[in-house]
């Protein structure tokens, strides 16, 4: 059962446009929602993260919007650049005892064209 | 950038061999994790550790085993590799429960 659903699977955006990736979760016990960026041949790198007591968080061109009642959160990339072309994963953390476990979405392959 | 290292980066090996994937971090993090990721797909947690001599199974069942004898080292072992083990294996660590996970660049494993 997919606990974190991510869409779209792939996305093509023109340079300067806005990229939007959406995620939805089911487990109301999730308490931390990071986004990871992964380039080919590399491990995922933390991009930006949000906690459920905040509705929006912005870092540079990257913004997370969070809707707790709808159990949805999204990543917006403003002024998208070719260097942003990568796979993006949303994730949600559920604390179990002494370990912090992340559940990942299925990923979105973003391509930013010139 | 996080200092977490995985070796080898790529491994092609025959069926039945014993394999150990190495993961080391220099940040003194207590929490360490192993994920399995098929190309272009999501990450699945297969093992985690919250400190020395403590290991737990993750959400995805795996025939691999792990050990945590030292804080900085979290190797993953496959006793007898099979083609179904072909995948990418990613190691991660975090300072604590409420801290981000930092990933290595992974080992791409191919079993012939």
mmCIF file of C-alpha atoms in Angstrom:
data_model
loop_
_atom_site.group_PDB
_atom_site.id
_atom_site.type_symbol
_atom_site.label_atom_id
_atom_site.label_comp_id
_atom_site.label_asym_id
_atom_site.label_seq_id
_atom_site.Cartn_x
_atom_site.Cartn_y
_atom_site.Cartn_z
ATOM 1 C CA UNK A 1 0.000 0.000 0.000
ATOM 2 C CA UNK A 2 1.476 3.295 -1.130
ATOM 3 C CA UNK A 3 1.409 5.621 1.858
ATOM 4 C CA UNK A 4 2.783 8.631 -0.043
ATOM 5 C CA UNK A 5 1.393 9.204 -3.517
ATOM 6 C CA UNK A 6 3.339 11.496 -5.834
ATOM 7 C CA UNK A 7 2.371 13.047 -9.156
ATOM 8 C CA UNK A 8 3.132 13.596 -11.927
ATOM 9 C CA UNK A 9 5.545 10.814 -12.787
ATOM 10 C CA UNK A 10 7.339 13.093 -15.241
ATOM 11 C CA UNK A 11 7.220 16.786 -15.998
ATOM 12 C CA UNK A 12 8.608 18.966 -18.775
ATOM 13 C CA UNK A 13 8.836 22.695 -18.095
ATOM 14 C CA UNK A 14 10.332 25.501 -20.122
ATOM 15 C CA UNK A 15 13.167 27.530 -18.686
ATOM 16 C CA UNK A 16 11.758 30.287 -16.504
ATOM 17 C CA UNK A 17 8.499 28.447 -15.877
ATOM 18 C CA UNK A 18 7.047 27.072 -12.648
ATOM 19 C CA UNK A 19 7.410 23.380 -11.847
ATOM 20 C CA UNK A 20 4.785 21.922 -9.525
ATOM 21 C CA UNK A 21 4.965 18.453 -7.975
ATOM 22 C CA UNK A 22 2.244 17.135 -5.715
ATOM 23 C CA UNK A 23 2.167 14.573 -2.938
ATOM 24 C CA UNK A 24 -0.605 13.136 -0.807
ATOM 25 C CA UNK A 25 -0.290 11.045 2.320
ATOM 26 C CA UNK A 26 -2.568 8.846 4.387
ATOM 27 C CA UNK A 27 -0.932 8.468 7.768
ATOM 28 C CA UNK A 28 -1.881 11.369 10.030
ATOM 29 C CA UNK A 29 1.011 10.451 12.341
ATOM 30 C CA UNK A 30 3.563 11.704 9.823
ATOM 31 C CA UNK A 31 5.330 14.706 11.355
ATOM 32 C CA UNK A 32 7.956 15.842 8.876
ATOM 33 C CA UNK A 33 7.820 16.204 5.100
ATOM 34 C CA UNK A 34 11.099 16.585 3.192
ATOM 35 C CA UNK A 35 11.734 16.877 -0.507
ATOM 36 C CA UNK A 36 14.815 15.277 -2.011
ATOM 37 C CA UNK A 37 16.519 16.016 -5.322
ATOM 38 C CA UNK A 38 18.406 13.240 -7.068
ATOM 39 C CA UNK A 39 20.701 13.588 -10.050
ATOM 40 C CA UNK A 40 21.690 10.520 -12.115
ATOM 41 C CA UNK A 41 24.405 8.515 -10.416
ATOM 42 C CA UNK A 42 24.018 10.388 -7.145
ATOM 43 C CA UNK A 43 22.196 9.802 -3.920
ATOM 44 C CA UNK A 44 19.184 11.924 -2.986
ATOM 45 C CA UNK A 45 20.013 15.301 -1.454
ATOM 46 C CA UNK A 46 17.707 17.134 0.917
ATOM 47 C CA UNK A 47 16.209 20.146 -0.835
ATOM 48 C CA UNK A 48 13.667 21.590 1.563
ATOM 49 C CA UNK A 49 11.424 20.286 4.330
ATOM 50 C CA UNK A 50 8.327 21.318 6.262
ATOM 51 C CA UNK A 51 6.543 20.370 9.461
ATOM 52 C CA UNK A 52 2.726 20.149 9.670
ATOM 53 C CA UNK A 53 2.352 23.235 11.864
ATOM 54 C CA UNK A 54 3.440 25.446 8.946
ATOM 55 C CA UNK A 55 1.438 25.974 5.736
ATOM 56 C CA UNK A 56 4.256 27.226 3.556
ATOM 57 C CA UNK A 57 8.036 27.319 3.540
ATOM 58 C CA UNK A 58 10.204 29.097 1.007
ATOM 59 C CA UNK A 59 13.915 28.739 0.348
ATOM 60 C CA UNK A 60 15.127 30.661 -2.657
ATOM 61 C CA UNK A 61 13.263 29.442 -5.739
ATOM 62 C CA UNK A 62 11.824 26.422 -3.893
ATOM 63 C CA UNK A 63 8.548 26.560 -1.954
ATOM 64 C CA UNK A 64 6.631 23.851 -0.118
ATOM 65 C CA UNK A 65 2.896 24.348 0.311
ATOM 66 C CA UNK A 66 1.272 22.184 2.964
ATOM 67 C CA UNK A 67 -2.446 21.471 3.440
ATOM 68 C CA UNK A 68 -2.889 19.489 6.646
ATOM 69 C CA UNK A 69 -6.660 18.993 6.340
ATOM 70 C CA UNK A 70 -6.342 17.630 2.806
ATOM 71 C CA UNK A 71 -3.199 15.650 3.703
ATOM 72 C CA UNK A 72 -1.416 17.090 0.693
ATOM 73 C CA UNK A 73 1.805 18.962 0.103
ATOM 74 C CA UNK A 74 3.489 20.259 -2.994
ATOM 75 C CA UNK A 75 6.811 21.554 -4.240
ATOM 76 C CA UNK A 76 6.932 24.649 -6.416
ATOM 77 C CA UNK A 77 10.088 25.528 -8.308
ATOM 78 C CA UNK A 78 9.959 29.098 -9.518
ATOM 79 C CA UNK A 79 11.987 30.313 -12.509
ATOM 80 C CA UNK A 80 12.912 26.711 -13.348
ATOM 81 C CA UNK A 81 16.399 26.262 -14.793
ATOM 82 C CA UNK A 82 17.981 23.465 -16.865
ATOM 83 C CA UNK A 83 20.163 22.696 -13.836
ATOM 84 C CA UNK A 84 16.984 21.790 -11.941
ATOM 85 C CA UNK A 85 16.499 18.796 -14.245
ATOM 86 C CA UNK A 86 16.540 15.848 -11.854
ATOM 87 C CA UNK A 87 14.249 13.402 -10.117
ATOM 88 C CA UNK A 88 12.385 14.781 -7.114
ATOM 89 C CA UNK A 89 11.085 12.661 -4.278
ATOM 90 C CA UNK A 90 8.685 13.724 -1.587
ATOM 91 C CA UNK A 91 8.825 11.850 1.674
ATOM 92 C CA UNK A 92 7.073 11.676 4.999
ATOM 93 C CA UNK A 93 8.494 10.684 8.338
ATOM 94 C CA UNK A 94 6.782 8.583 10.944
ATOM 95 C CA UNK A 95 8.582 8.193 14.230
ATOM 96 C CA UNK A 96 8.766 4.666 15.523
ATOM 97 C CA UNK A 97 10.582 4.331 18.790
ATOM 98 C CA UNK A 98 14.154 5.502 18.511
ATOM 99 C CA UNK A 99 14.474 5.496 14.739
ATOM 100 C CA UNK A 100 13.166 7.996 12.253
ATOM 101 C CA UNK A 101 11.741 6.254 9.193
ATOM 102 C CA UNK A 102 11.039 7.968 5.891
ATOM 103 C CA UNK A 103 8.396 6.799 3.437
ATOM 104 C CA UNK A 104 9.144 8.019 -0.077
ATOM 105 C CA UNK A 105 6.911 8.888 -2.987
ATOM 106 C CA UNK A 106 7.506 7.285 -6.361
ATOM 107 C CA UNK A 107 9.451 10.249 -7.741
ATOM 108 C CA UNK A 108 8.960 12.863 -10.457
ATOM 109 C CA UNK A 109 11.420 13.190 -13.278
ATOM 110 C CA UNK A 110 11.674 16.892 -14.119
ATOM 111 C CA UNK A 111 13.127 18.109 -17.366
ATOM 112 C CA UNK A 112 13.619 21.842 -17.873
ATOM 113 C CA UNK A 113 14.033 22.761 -21.521
ATOM 114 C CA UNK A 114 15.705 25.827 -22.986
ATOM 115 C CA UNK B 1 27.682 18.339 1.850
ATOM 116 C CA UNK B 2 27.341 15.285 4.056
ATOM 117 C CA UNK B 3 30.317 12.965 4.449
ATOM 118 C CA UNK B 4 28.896 9.540 3.809
ATOM 119 C CA UNK B 5 30.747 7.128 1.590
ATOM 120 C CA UNK B 6 29.684 3.959 -0.137
ATOM 121 C CA UNK B 7 31.905 1.398 -1.818
ATOM 122 C CA UNK B 8 31.981 -0.027 -4.339
ATOM 123 C CA UNK B 9 30.033 2.357 -6.589
ATOM 124 C CA UNK B 10 29.361 -0.394 -9.092
ATOM 125 C CA UNK B 11 29.544 -4.165 -8.737
ATOM 126 C CA UNK B 12 28.832 -6.843 -11.323
ATOM 127 C CA UNK B 13 29.138 -10.329 -9.913
ATOM 128 C CA UNK B 14 27.941 -13.865 -10.484
ATOM 129 C CA UNK B 15 25.145 -15.712 -8.740
ATOM 130 C CA UNK B 16 25.992 -17.389 -5.449
ATOM 131 C CA UNK B 17 28.778 -15.035 -4.412
ATOM 132 C CA UNK B 18 28.928 -13.427 -0.996
ATOM 133 C CA UNK B 19 28.805 -9.633 -1.212
ATOM 134 C CA UNK B 20 29.445 -6.895 1.321
ATOM 135 C CA UNK B 21 28.492 -3.311 0.533
ATOM 136 C CA UNK B 22 30.357 -0.789 2.625
ATOM 137 C CA UNK B 23 28.948 2.411 4.130
ATOM 138 C CA UNK B 24 30.896 4.824 6.284
ATOM 139 C CA UNK B 25 30.117 8.240 7.685
ATOM 140 C CA UNK B 26 32.441 10.672 9.401
ATOM 141 C CA UNK B 27 29.796 12.798 11.111
ATOM 142 C CA UNK B 28 29.358 10.668 14.220
ATOM 143 C CA UNK B 29 25.679 10.110 13.438
ATOM 144 C CA UNK B 30 23.888 7.527 15.586
ATOM 145 C CA UNK B 31 21.144 6.698 13.073
ATOM 146 C CA UNK B 32 21.996 4.881 9.856
ATOM 147 C CA UNK B 33 19.809 3.422 7.130
ATOM 148 C CA UNK B 34 19.920 1.213 4.049
ATOM 149 C CA UNK B 35 17.505 1.764 1.181
ATOM 150 C CA UNK B 36 16.924 -0.209 -1.988
ATOM 151 C CA UNK B 37 16.063 1.716 -5.144
ATOM 152 C CA UNK B 38 15.310 0.289 -8.559
ATOM 153 C CA UNK B 39 16.152 2.671 -11.458
ATOM 154 C CA UNK B 40 13.824 5.662 -11.506
ATOM 155 C CA UNK B 41 11.736 4.259 -8.689
ATOM 156 C CA UNK B 42 11.070 5.104 -5.065
ATOM 157 C CA UNK B 43 13.359 4.242 -2.183
ATOM 158 C CA UNK B 44 12.417 1.398 0.132
ATOM 159 C CA UNK B 45 13.901 1.113 3.625
ATOM 160 C CA UNK B 46 15.416 -2.336 4.150
ATOM 161 C CA UNK B 47 17.478 -1.878 7.344
ATOM 162 C CA UNK B 48 18.156 0.746 9.967
ATOM 163 C CA UNK B 49 20.223 1.188 13.080
ATOM 164 C CA UNK B 50 19.876 3.608 15.952
ATOM 165 C CA UNK B 51 23.293 2.956 17.388
ATOM 166 C CA UNK B 52 26.119 0.502 17.903
ATOM 167 C CA UNK B 53 24.976 -3.113 18.226
ATOM 168 C CA UNK B 54 21.390 -2.195 17.304
ATOM 169 C CA UNK B 55 19.836 -3.102 13.946
ATOM 170 C CA UNK B 56 16.256 -3.435 12.734
ATOM 171 C CA UNK B 57 14.489 -4.647 9.607
ATOM 172 C CA UNK B 58 12.917 -1.969 7.449
ATOM 173 C CA UNK B 59 9.619 -1.836 5.608
ATOM 174 C CA UNK B 60 10.751 -3.894 2.611
ATOM 175 C CA UNK B 61 11.729 -7.485 3.262
ATOM 176 C CA UNK B 62 15.311 -8.182 2.232
ATOM 177 C CA UNK B 63 17.548 -11.241 2.304
ATOM 178 C CA UNK B 64 20.483 -9.028 3.202
ATOM 179 C CA UNK B 65 21.872 -8.586 6.710
ATOM 180 C CA UNK B 66 23.583 -5.665 8.399
ATOM 181 C CA UNK B 67 25.860 -5.079 11.339
ATOM 182 C CA UNK B 68 26.757 -2.023 13.418
ATOM 183 C CA UNK B 69 29.931 -2.667 15.364
ATOM 184 C CA UNK B 70 31.219 0.890 15.071
ATOM 185 C CA UNK B 71 29.288 4.136 14.936
ATOM 186 C CA UNK B 72 30.769 5.170 11.614
ATOM 187 C CA UNK B 73 30.379 1.858 9.774
ATOM 188 C CA UNK B 74 27.186 0.097 8.622
ATOM 189 C CA UNK B 75 27.960 -2.683 6.122
ATOM 190 C CA UNK B 76 25.305 -4.688 4.281
ATOM 191 C CA UNK B 77 25.918 -8.328 3.375
ATOM 192 C CA UNK B 78 24.311 -10.722 0.932
ATOM 193 C CA UNK B 79 25.421 -14.288 1.715
ATOM 194 C CA UNK B 80 24.492 -15.698 -1.682
ATOM 195 C CA UNK B 81 23.710 -13.192 -4.391
ATOM 196 C CA UNK B 82 20.871 -13.829 -6.840
ATOM 197 C CA UNK B 83 19.700 -11.917 -9.937
ATOM 198 C CA UNK B 84 16.691 -10.689 -7.931
ATOM 199 C CA UNK B 85 19.137 -8.708 -5.766
ATOM 200 C CA UNK B 86 20.070 -6.522 -8.735
ATOM 201 C CA UNK B 87 19.292 -2.956 -7.675
ATOM 202 C CA UNK B 88 20.802 0.216 -6.310
ATOM 203 C CA UNK B 89 21.538 0.278 -2.579
ATOM 204 C CA UNK B 90 21.670 3.638 -0.818
ATOM 205 C CA UNK B 91 23.031 4.277 2.649
ATOM 206 C CA UNK B 92 21.989 7.250 4.766
ATOM 207 C CA UNK B 93 22.630 8.658 8.223
ATOM 208 C CA UNK B 94 21.079 11.234 10.508
ATOM 209 C CA UNK B 95 22.210 12.950 13.666
ATOM 210 C CA UNK B 96 19.020 12.250 15.514
ATOM 211 C CA UNK B 97 15.311 11.590 15.289
ATOM 212 C CA UNK B 98 14.402 15.080 14.166
ATOM 213 C CA UNK B 99 17.357 15.657 11.886
ATOM 214 C CA UNK B 100 17.520 15.190 8.105
ATOM 215 C CA UNK B 101 18.877 12.034 6.532
ATOM 216 C CA UNK B 102 22.015 12.436 4.429
ATOM 217 C CA UNK B 103 22.596 9.961 1.620
ATOM 218 C CA UNK B 104 25.630 8.425 0.020
ATOM 219 C CA UNK B 105 25.841 8.073 -3.753
ATOM 220 C CA UNK B 106 24.848 4.432 -3.681
ATOM 221 C CA UNK B 107 26.127 1.087 -4.923
ATOM 222 C CA UNK B 108 24.682 -0.136 -8.180
ATOM 223 C CA UNK B 109 24.647 -3.928 -7.889
ATOM 224 C CA UNK B 110 24.152 -6.262 -10.817
ATOM 225 C CA UNK B 111 23.975 -10.023 -10.294
ATOM 226 C CA UNK B 112 24.461 -12.136 -13.416
#
